[in-house]
mmCIF file of C-alpha atoms in Angstrom:
data_model
loop_
_atom_site.group_PDB
_atom_site.id
_atom_site.type_symbol
_atom_site.label_atom_id
_atom_site.label_comp_id
_atom_site.label_asym_id
_atom_site.label_seq_id
_atom_site.Cartn_x
_atom_site.Cartn_y
_atom_site.Cartn_z
ATOM 1 C CA TYR A 1 0.000 0.000 0.000
ATOM 2 C CA LEU A 2 2.920 2.367 0.602
ATOM 3 C CA THR A 3 3.796 2.467 -3.099
ATOM 4 C CA GLY A 4 0.230 3.217 -4.146
ATOM 5 C CA ALA A 5 0.117 0.175 -6.418
ATOM 6 C CA ALA A 6 -2.724 -1.288 -4.369
ATOM 7 C CA SER A 7 -5.427 -0.007 -2.069
ATOM 8 C CA PRO A 8 -6.611 -1.463 1.233
ATOM 9 C CA ARG A 9 -9.505 -3.852 0.927
ATOM 10 C CA ARG A 10 -12.496 -4.130 3.209
ATOM 11 C CA HIS A 11 -11.640 -5.563 6.648
ATOM 12 C CA ASP A 12 -7.901 -5.037 6.076
ATOM 13 C CA LEU A 13 -5.937 -3.804 9.067
ATOM 14 C CA VAL A 14 -3.662 -1.000 7.915
ATOM 15 C CA LEU A 15 -0.695 0.050 10.039
ATOM 16 C CA GLY A 16 0.930 3.313 9.104
ATOM 17 C CA VAL A 17 4.705 3.647 9.129
ATOM 18 C CA GLN A 18 5.586 6.218 11.752
ATOM 19 C CA PRO A 19 9.340 6.883 11.928
ATOM 20 C CA GLN A 20 8.939 8.968 15.087
ATOM 21 C CA SER A 21 6.869 6.350 16.884
ATOM 22 C CA GLU A 22 8.144 5.245 20.295
ATOM 23 C CA ARG A 23 7.415 1.610 19.382
ATOM 24 C CA PRO A 24 9.270 -0.259 16.597
ATOM 25 C CA ASN A 25 7.119 -1.318 13.668
ATOM 26 C CA ALA A 26 7.977 -4.977 14.357
ATOM 27 C CA THR A 27 6.410 -4.830 17.824
ATOM 28 C CA THR A 28 3.364 -2.944 16.547
ATOM 29 C CA LEU A 29 2.819 -5.431 13.729
ATOM 30 C CA PHE A 30 3.258 -8.456 15.991
ATOM 31 C CA LYS A 31 0.761 -7.154 18.540
ATOM 32 C CA ALA A 32 -1.706 -6.257 15.777
ATOM 33 C CA LEU A 33 -1.456 -9.779 14.382
ATOM 34 C CA GLN A 34 -2.034 -11.195 17.864
ATOM 35 C CA LEU A 35 -5.199 -9.103 18.173
ATOM 36 C CA ILE A 36 -6.456 -10.293 14.796
ATOM 37 C CA HIS A 37 -5.651 -13.911 15.568
ATOM 38 C CA SER A 38 -7.312 -13.752 18.992
ATOM 39 C CA ARG A 39 -10.602 -12.324 17.739
ATOM 40 C CA GLU A 40 -11.922 -15.870 17.784
ATOM 41 C CA PHE A 41 -11.043 -16.270 21.457
ATOM 42 C CA GLY A 42 -14.325 -15.883 23.294
ATOM 43 C CA ASP A 43 -15.349 -16.277 26.902
ATOM 44 C CA VAL A 44 -15.314 -19.745 28.389
ATOM 45 C CA LEU A 45 -19.095 -19.368 28.658
ATOM 46 C CA ARG A 46 -21.485 -16.504 27.947
ATOM 47 C CA ASP A 47 -24.755 -18.112 29.074
ATOM 48 C CA TYR A 48 -24.758 -20.114 32.302
ATOM 49 C CA VAL A 49 -26.119 -20.368 35.848
ATOM 50 C CA THR A 50 -23.867 -19.925 38.862
ATOM 51 C CA PHE A 51 -25.003 -21.649 42.032
ATOM 52 C CA ASP A 52 -23.940 -22.177 45.619
ATOM 53 C CA LEU A 53 -25.014 -24.382 48.497
ATOM 54 C CA GLU A 54 -25.051 -23.918 52.244
ATOM 55 C CA THR A 55 -25.122 -27.183 54.155
ATOM 56 C CA THR A 56 -25.577 -28.808 57.549
ATOM 57 C CA ASP A 57 -21.846 -29.538 57.833
ATOM 58 C CA LEU A 58 -18.665 -29.560 55.760
ATOM 59 C CA ASP A 59 -18.526 -33.253 54.822
ATOM 60 C CA PRO A 60 -19.786 -33.698 51.225
ATOM 61 C CA ALA A 61 -20.433 -37.379 51.898
ATOM 62 C CA THR A 62 -22.939 -36.794 54.712
ATOM 63 C CA CYS A 63 -24.105 -33.160 54.733
ATOM 64 C CA GLU A 64 -27.535 -31.946 53.645
ATOM 65 C CA ILE A 65 -28.486 -28.730 51.873
ATOM 66 C CA VAL A 66 -30.001 -25.876 53.882
ATOM 67 C CA GLU A 67 -29.883 -23.147 51.212
ATOM 68 C CA LEU A 68 -29.676 -23.117 47.418
ATOM 69 C CA GLY A 69 -28.907 -19.901 45.548
ATOM 70 C CA ALA A 70 -28.266 -19.216 41.871
ATOM 71 C CA ALA A 71 -27.798 -16.428 39.336
ATOM 72 C CA ARG A 72 -28.731 -16.721 35.662
ATOM 73 C CA VAL A 73 -26.222 -15.105 33.303
ATOM 74 C CA ARG A 74 -26.983 -14.277 29.683
ATOM 75 C CA ASP A 75 -24.370 -12.761 27.402
ATOM 76 C CA GLY A 76 -22.207 -12.048 30.423
ATOM 77 C CA GLU A 77 -24.877 -10.198 32.434
ATOM 78 C CA ILE A 78 -26.953 -11.359 35.416
ATOM 79 C CA VAL A 79 -30.599 -11.370 34.338
ATOM 80 C CA ASP A 80 -32.329 -13.332 37.116
ATOM 81 C CA SER A 81 -31.719 -15.004 40.461
ATOM 82 C CA PHE A 82 -33.017 -17.896 42.552
ATOM 83 C CA ARG A 83 -32.891 -18.518 46.266
ATOM 84 C CA SER A 84 -34.567 -20.902 48.667
ATOM 85 C CA LEU A 85 -33.962 -22.222 52.144
ATOM 86 C CA VAL A 86 -34.208 -26.005 52.363
ATOM 87 C CA ARG A 87 -35.515 -28.011 55.307
ATOM 88 C CA SER A 88 -33.041 -30.755 56.067
ATOM 89 C CA GLU A 89 -33.544 -33.982 57.949
ATOM 90 C CA ALA A 90 -30.167 -33.792 59.660
ATOM 91 C CA PRO A 91 -29.530 -31.056 62.236
ATOM 92 C CA ILE A 92 -27.172 -28.195 61.426
ATOM 93 C CA SER A 93 -23.823 -28.641 63.127
ATOM 94 C CA ALA A 94 -22.488 -25.894 65.351
ATOM 95 C CA GLY A 95 -19.535 -25.390 63.020
ATOM 96 C CA ALA A 96 -21.714 -24.949 59.943
ATOM 97 C CA SER A 97 -24.091 -22.641 61.783
ATOM 98 C CA ALA A 98 -21.144 -20.476 62.803
ATOM 99 C CA ILE A 99 -20.197 -20.132 59.134
ATOM 100 C CA HIS A 100 -23.533 -19.342 57.463
ATOM 101 C CA GLY A 101 -25.604 -18.318 60.484
ATOM 102 C CA TYR A 102 -28.593 -20.600 59.885
ATOM 103 C CA THR A 103 -30.117 -22.699 62.667
ATOM 104 C CA ASP A 104 -32.621 -25.544 62.646
ATOM 105 C CA LYS A 105 -35.279 -23.051 63.689
ATOM 106 C CA ASP A 106 -34.711 -21.016 60.516
ATOM 107 C CA LEU A 107 -35.544 -24.061 58.384
ATOM 108 C CA ARG A 108 -38.652 -25.177 60.258
ATOM 109 C CA ASP A 109 -41.096 -23.862 57.614
ATOM 110 C CA ALA A 110 -38.816 -24.204 54.573
ATOM 111 C CA PRO A 111 -39.631 -26.648 51.738
ATOM 112 C CA THR A 112 -37.727 -29.892 51.358
ATOM 113 C CA LEU A 113 -35.077 -30.350 48.678
ATOM 114 C CA GLN A 114 -37.483 -32.549 46.718
ATOM 115 C CA GLU A 115 -39.930 -29.633 46.659
ATOM 116 C CA VAL A 116 -37.281 -27.036 45.794
ATOM 117 C CA TRP A 117 -35.537 -28.997 43.059
ATOM 118 C CA PRO A 118 -38.216 -28.763 40.319
ATOM 119 C CA ARG A 119 -38.270 -24.972 40.694
ATOM 120 C CA PHE A 120 -34.494 -24.800 40.506
ATOM 121 C CA ARG A 121 -34.410 -27.046 37.419
ATOM 122 C CA ALA A 122 -36.986 -24.835 35.734
ATOM 123 C CA PHE A 123 -34.847 -21.814 36.596
ATOM 124 C CA ALA A 124 -31.607 -23.370 35.351
ATOM 125 C CA GLY A 125 -33.034 -25.024 32.251
ATOM 126 C CA ASP A 126 -30.321 -26.486 30.047
ATOM 127 C CA SER A 127 -27.671 -24.031 31.221
ATOM 128 C CA VAL A 128 -24.247 -25.113 32.377
ATOM 129 C CA LEU A 129 -24.158 -25.015 36.178
ATOM 130 C CA VAL A 130 -21.108 -23.124 37.438
ATOM 131 C CA ALA A 131 -19.740 -23.473 40.974
ATOM 132 C CA HIS A 132 -16.503 -22.564 42.736
ATOM 133 C CA ASN A 133 -14.754 -25.657 44.091
ATOM 134 C CA GLY A 134 -17.794 -27.434 42.713
ATOM 135 C CA HIS A 135 -16.175 -30.749 41.842
ATOM 136 C CA ARG A 136 -15.019 -31.282 45.419
ATOM 137 C CA PHE A 137 -18.136 -30.108 47.220
ATOM 138 C CA ASP A 138 -21.264 -28.710 45.549
ATOM 139 C CA VAL A 139 -21.437 -31.201 42.677
ATOM 140 C CA PRO A 140 -21.050 -34.428 44.710
ATOM 141 C CA VAL A 141 -23.513 -33.100 47.295
ATOM 142 C CA LEU A 142 -26.114 -32.363 44.607
ATOM 143 C CA ARG A 143 -25.598 -35.683 42.868
ATOM 144 C CA ARG A 144 -25.922 -37.643 46.095
ATOM 145 C CA LEU A 145 -28.994 -35.876 47.456
ATOM 146 C CA VAL A 146 -30.914 -35.060 44.268
ATOM 147 C CA GLY A 147 -30.060 -38.446 42.784
ATOM 148 C CA ARG A 148 -32.405 -40.025 45.319
ATOM 149 C CA PHE A 149 -35.478 -38.664 43.542
ATOM 150 C CA ALA A 150 -34.416 -37.169 40.172
ATOM 151 C CA ASP A 151 -32.101 -37.867 37.253
ATOM 152 C CA VAL A 152 -28.958 -35.759 37.519
ATOM 153 C CA HIS A 153 -26.842 -37.387 34.808
ATOM 154 C CA GLU A 154 -27.856 -34.842 32.166
ATOM 155 C CA LEU A 155 -26.576 -31.914 34.230
ATOM 156 C CA ILE A 156 -23.395 -30.220 33.021
ATOM 157 C CA PHE A 157 -21.125 -28.573 35.591
ATOM 158 C CA PHE A 158 -18.175 -26.215 35.346
ATOM 159 C CA ASP A 159 -15.799 -25.597 38.249
ATOM 160 C CA THR A 160 -14.151 -22.158 38.282
ATOM 161 C CA LEU A 161 -11.504 -23.081 40.863
ATOM 162 C CA PRO A 162 -9.104 -24.816 38.416
ATOM 163 C CA LEU A 163 -9.443 -21.845 36.062
ATOM 164 C CA ALA A 164 -8.569 -19.413 38.854
ATOM 165 C CA ARG A 165 -5.583 -21.511 39.940
ATOM 166 C CA SER A 166 -4.294 -21.641 36.371
ATOM 167 C CA LEU A 167 -4.332 -17.839 36.198
ATOM 168 C CA PHE A 168 -3.047 -16.798 39.625
ATOM 169 C CA ARG A 169 -0.501 -18.177 42.081
ATOM 170 C CA GLU A 170 -2.144 -16.418 45.010
ATOM 171 C CA SER A 171 -5.233 -17.598 46.888
ATOM 172 C CA ALA A 172 -8.072 -18.783 44.660
ATOM 173 C CA ARG A 173 -10.771 -18.539 47.337
ATOM 174 C CA LEU A 174 -13.904 -16.832 46.057
ATOM 175 C CA THR A 175 -13.650 -14.006 48.597
ATOM 176 C CA ASP A 176 -10.009 -13.366 47.708
ATOM 177 C CA LEU A 177 -10.789 -13.361 43.985
ATOM 178 C CA ALA A 178 -13.593 -10.870 44.585
ATOM 179 C CA GLU A 179 -11.160 -8.605 46.432
ATOM 180 C CA ARG A 180 -8.610 -8.951 43.623
ATOM 181 C CA PHE A 181 -11.185 -7.800 41.077
ATOM 182 C CA GLU A 182 -12.735 -5.219 43.445
ATOM 183 C CA ILE A 183 -16.133 -6.929 43.331
ATOM 184 C CA ARG A 184 -18.694 -6.401 46.089
ATOM 185 C CA LYS A 185 -18.985 -9.708 47.920
ATOM 186 C CA GLY A 186 -22.342 -9.335 49.637
ATOM 187 C CA ARG A 187 -22.807 -11.640 52.615
ATOM 188 C CA ALA A 188 -20.214 -14.382 52.507
ATOM 189 C CA HIS A 189 -21.524 -17.934 52.964
ATOM 190 C CA HIS A 190 -25.042 -17.044 51.901
ATOM 191 C CA ALA A 191 -25.939 -19.012 48.799
ATOM 192 C CA LEU A 192 -27.445 -16.275 46.618
ATOM 193 C CA ASP A 193 -24.831 -13.675 47.538
ATOM 194 C CA ASP A 194 -22.039 -16.127 46.765
ATOM 195 C CA ALA A 195 -23.684 -17.137 43.476
ATOM 196 C CA VAL A 196 -23.922 -13.484 42.403
ATOM 197 C CA THR A 197 -20.318 -12.869 43.457
ATOM 198 C CA LEU A 198 -19.232 -15.921 41.473
ATOM 199 C CA ALA A 199 -21.020 -14.658 38.359
ATOM 200 C CA HIS A 200 -19.002 -11.438 38.476
ATOM 201 C CA VAL A 201 -15.764 -13.251 39.341
ATOM 202 C CA PHE A 202 -16.237 -15.765 36.519
ATOM 203 C CA GLY A 203 -16.643 -12.928 34.048
ATOM 204 C CA ARG A 204 -13.347 -11.433 35.160
ATOM 205 C CA LEU A 205 -11.613 -14.822 35.111
ATOM 206 C CA SER A 206 -12.774 -15.310 31.528
ATOM 207 C CA GLN A 207 -11.407 -11.876 30.668
ATOM 208 C CA GLN A 208 -8.049 -12.756 32.211
ATOM 209 C CA GLN A 209 -7.966 -16.021 30.288
ATOM 210 C CA ARG A 210 -8.608 -14.193 26.998
ATOM 211 C CA MET A 211 -5.810 -11.750 27.772
ATOM 212 C CA ARG A 212 -3.379 -14.584 28.486
ATOM 213 C CA ALA A 213 -4.412 -16.425 25.324
ATOM 214 C CA ARG A 214 -3.907 -13.274 23.265
ATOM 215 C CA LYS A 215 -0.433 -12.709 24.706
ATOM 216 C CA ALA A 216 0.498 -16.312 23.915
ATOM 217 C CA ALA A 217 -0.882 -16.206 20.373
ATOM 218 C CA LEU A 218 1.387 -16.607 17.346
ATOM 219 C CA VAL A 219 4.421 -17.933 19.179
ATOM 220 C CA ASN A 220 5.343 -19.425 15.802
ATOM 221 C CA LEU A 221 6.203 -15.886 14.674
ATOM 222 C CA LEU A 222 8.591 -15.084 17.505
ATOM 223 C CA ASP A 223 11.577 -15.699 15.249
ATOM 224 C CA GLN A 224 10.252 -13.093 12.808
ATOM 225 C CA LEU A 225 9.650 -10.666 15.679
ATOM 226 C CA ALA A 226 13.220 -11.144 16.892
ATOM 227 C CA LEU A 227 14.556 -10.501 13.397
ATOM 228 C CA GLY A 228 12.479 -7.342 13.065
ATOM 229 C CA LEU A 229 13.674 -6.013 16.419
ATOM 230 C CA ALA A 230 17.293 -6.909 15.651
ATOM 231 C CA LEU A 231 17.130 -4.614 12.624
ATOM 232 C CA VAL A 232 16.346 -1.661 14.887
ATOM 233 C CA SER A 233 19.022 0.287 16.713
ATOM 234 C CA LYS A 234 19.157 -0.693 20.390
ATOM 235 C CA ARG A 235 18.705 2.882 21.520
ATOM 236 C CA GLU A 236 15.346 2.921 19.713
ATOM 237 C CA LEU A 237 14.102 -0.082 21.689
ATOM 238 C CA GLY A 238 11.958 0.447 24.743
ATOM 239 C CA ASP A 239 11.960 -1.793 27.799
ATOM 240 C CA GLU A 240 9.212 -4.019 26.408
ATOM 241 C CA ASP A 241 10.967 -4.291 23.037
ATOM 242 C CA ARG A 242 14.215 -5.344 24.719
ATOM 243 C CA LEU A 243 12.379 -7.975 26.727
ATOM 244 C CA LEU A 244 10.651 -9.284 23.601
ATOM 245 C CA LEU A 245 13.976 -9.419 21.782
ATOM 246 C CA GLU A 246 15.592 -11.333 24.640
ATOM 247 C CA LEU A 247 12.731 -13.842 24.730
ATOM 248 C CA ALA A 248 12.388 -14.236 20.970
ATOM 249 C CA ALA A 249 16.062 -14.294 19.927
ATOM 250 C CA PRO A 250 16.560 -18.041 20.636
ATOM 251 C CA TYR A 251 13.683 -18.800 18.255
ATOM 252 C CA ALA A 252 15.433 -16.911 15.452
ATOM 253 C CA LEU A 253 18.784 -18.548 16.182
ATOM 254 C CA GLY A 254 17.401 -22.067 16.550
ATOM 255 C CA ARG A 255 17.539 -24.843 14.001
ATOM 256 C CA TYR A 256 13.797 -24.787 13.391
ATOM 257 C CA SER A 257 13.691 -21.239 11.971
ATOM 258 C CA ASP A 258 14.594 -20.220 8.430
ATOM 259 C CA CYS A 259 14.136 -16.491 9.051
ATOM 260 C CA LEU A 260 17.876 -15.754 8.907
ATOM 261 C CA ASP A 261 18.310 -17.626 5.621
ATOM 262 C CA PHE A 262 15.277 -15.836 4.215
ATOM 263 C CA TYR A 263 16.622 -12.474 5.368
ATOM 264 C CA ALA A 264 20.019 -13.071 3.759
ATOM 265 C CA ALA A 265 18.405 -14.122 0.478
ATOM 266 C CA GLU A 266 16.042 -11.137 0.415
ATOM 267 C CA ARG A 267 18.826 -8.714 1.263
ATOM 268 C CA GLU A 268 20.944 -10.057 -1.578
ATOM 269 C CA ARG A 269 18.097 -10.204 -4.081
ATOM 270 C CA GLU A 270 16.718 -6.745 -3.362
ATOM 271 C CA GLY A 271 20.098 -5.094 -2.882
ATOM 272 C CA LEU A 272 18.926 -3.587 0.380
ATOM 273 C CA THR A 273 21.137 -1.375 2.519
ATOM 274 C CA ALA A 274 20.276 -3.402 5.595
ATOM 275 C CA PRO A 275 22.616 -4.870 8.227
ATOM 276 C CA GLU A 276 24.615 -7.858 7.051
ATOM 277 C CA LEU A 277 23.663 -11.292 8.317
ATOM 278 C CA ASP A 278 26.618 -11.506 10.705
ATOM 279 C CA GLU A 279 25.585 -8.195 12.255
ATOM 280 C CA VAL A 280 22.011 -9.413 12.704
ATOM 281 C CA ILE A 281 23.227 -12.623 14.346
ATOM 282 C CA ALA A 282 25.445 -10.576 16.648
ATOM 283 C CA ARG A 283 22.464 -8.446 17.685
ATOM 284 C CA LEU A 284 20.503 -11.609 18.424
ATOM 285 C CA GLY A 285 23.196 -12.921 20.754
ATOM 286 C CA GLY A 286 26.067 -14.044 18.545
ATOM 287 C CA ARG A 287 27.192 -17.121 16.655
ATOM 288 C CA LYS A 288 28.375 -18.945 19.779
ATOM 289 C CA LEU A 289 24.875 -18.749 21.225
ATOM 290 C CA MET A 290 23.399 -19.853 17.905
ATOM 291 C CA GLU A 291 25.763 -22.825 17.695
ATOM 292 C CA ARG A 292 25.005 -23.821 21.286
ATOM 293 C CA ILE A 293 21.249 -23.645 20.689
ATOM 294 C CA ARG A 294 21.493 -25.636 17.474
ATOM 295 C CA ALA A 295 23.747 -28.234 19.085
ATOM 296 C CA GLU A 296 21.176 -29.080 21.746
ATOM 297 C CA ARG A 297 19.714 -32.530 21.367
ATOM 298 C CA ARG A 298 16.293 -32.803 19.795
ATOM 299 C CA PRO A 299 13.366 -33.975 21.962
ATOM 300 C CA ALA A 300 13.384 -37.331 20.161
ATOM 301 C CA GLU A 301 17.027 -37.768 21.144
ATOM 302 C CA ARG A 302 16.487 -36.737 24.761
ATOM 303 C CA TYR A 303 13.233 -38.633 25.369
ATOM 304 C CA PRO A 304 13.076 -41.395 22.746
ATOM 305 C CA ALA A 305 10.547 -43.596 24.554
ATOM 306 C CA ALA A 306 8.137 -40.747 25.305
ATOM 307 C CA VAL A 307 8.355 -39.369 21.765
ATOM 308 C CA ALA A 308 7.765 -42.844 20.333
ATOM 309 C CA ARG A 309 4.592 -43.219 22.410
ATOM 310 C CA LEU A 310 3.443 -39.765 21.340
ATOM 311 C CA GLN A 311 4.090 -40.604 17.703
ATOM 312 C CA SER A 312 2.021 -43.774 18.005
ATOM 313 C CA LEU A 313 -0.864 -41.724 19.403
ATOM 314 C CA ILE A 314 -0.564 -39.199 16.583
ATOM 315 C CA GLU A 315 -0.584 -41.931 13.964
ATOM 316 C CA ALA A 316 -3.552 -43.648 15.605
ATOM 317 C CA SER A 317 -5.557 -40.413 15.778
ATOM 318 C CA GLN A 318 -5.654 -39.855 12.026
ATOM 319 C CA ALA A 319 -9.172 -41.323 11.858
ATOM 320 C CA ASP A 320 -12.062 -39.090 10.808
ATOM 321 C CA SER A 321 -13.832 -39.465 14.163
ATOM 322 C CA LEU A 322 -13.230 -40.591 17.729
ATOM 323 C CA GLU A 323 -15.300 -43.699 17.031
ATOM 324 C CA ASP A 324 -13.157 -44.651 14.044
ATOM 325 C CA GLY A 325 -10.016 -44.077 16.068
ATOM 326 C CA GLY A 326 -11.268 -45.915 19.137
ATOM 327 C CA ALA A 327 -8.975 -48.847 18.527
ATOM 328 C CA CYS A 328 -6.014 -46.736 19.588
ATOM 329 C CA TRP A 329 -7.118 -47.163 23.177
ATOM 330 C CA SER A 330 -6.306 -50.857 23.154
ATOM 331 C CA ALA A 331 -4.248 -51.841 26.154
ATOM 332 C CA SER A 332 -1.430 -53.140 24.011
ATOM 333 C CA ARG A 333 -0.836 -49.958 21.977
ATOM 334 C CA CYS A 334 -1.651 -47.001 24.196
ATOM 335 C CA PRO A 335 -3.108 -47.828 27.619
ATOM 336 C CA ARG A 336 -5.048 -45.169 29.462
ATOM 337 C CA PRO A 337 -3.032 -43.137 31.966
ATOM 338 C CA ARG A 338 -3.670 -44.058 35.585
ATOM 339 C CA ALA A 339 -5.078 -40.610 36.342
ATOM 340 C CA TRP A 340 -7.608 -40.825 33.494
ATOM 341 C CA ARG A 341 -11.194 -41.365 34.510
ATOM 342 C CA ARG A 342 -14.565 -40.872 32.930
ATOM 343 C CA THR A 343 -16.488 -37.878 34.226
ATOM 344 C CA HIS A 344 -19.825 -36.277 33.490
ATOM 345 C CA THR A 345 -18.850 -33.012 35.147
ATOM 346 C CA GLY A 346 -16.936 -31.354 32.335
#
């Protein structure tokens, strides 16, 4: 487009060349490509129902439900809520009462879980049911108690705790996440308040996940980014550019990249007054670093048995469908890992 021989087409992203810009064109282009590539990255879920339980004690194998609260989310916004106390057969333990504040007297006139459940199912519909630490507590409690009088196998659950732990090293407790995102928590350990808090927290967790995915997009172009930054004078590089160059340089120097060969060929063919290849390599860390990186053993040489197993899985997964490729799970070829187990909870 700079020569005027062609004009931008509809939906094209056009980046102007700005010599006085504080950011090198290579960094700008790379980030723009990441944005374009990550347009398809959506939220984990947009429509769902968050829920929370308060119980008679803290043992998921024996406790009963005393309160069920939920929030319906559509397109990322809370549109409705559900809350009901539940009369339990077992008494509320002193420890549980100290946490949520409910006593047996509070539940005297409340409906039973069997009476509450149809209303909750009508509220939730076919939505994914989202809970925090759900797989360890809320989900097994629901399955055990509701399974006595209703079919629960069709329910789909999503636990936000693993997502939070994958994003942050600090505490992943719901209250701590709410504080991190500056979300009003309401009354802690009250089912509806916690369900509403979780809806807001889940939205922010999804946002954080999108941001991380965008930053990790197009790692296959890091060698090209390093080359582009190496062609810029070091005094023109900002702190972020220097960090990107440091991180990306090994990709350009490694044996799996042809960017340096391509650069040398283009420079020769076009007769460009650009830095010579040796100068570019020096800016990327030098030939000794390049030779050391390229001398490192390949994964197949370092882990031959593991790579062989992986290759057998790849070859066996060339079928058009999981059903066609089901034979690959034979015990003789690729036995299931010990930690693998069938689950209906997502």
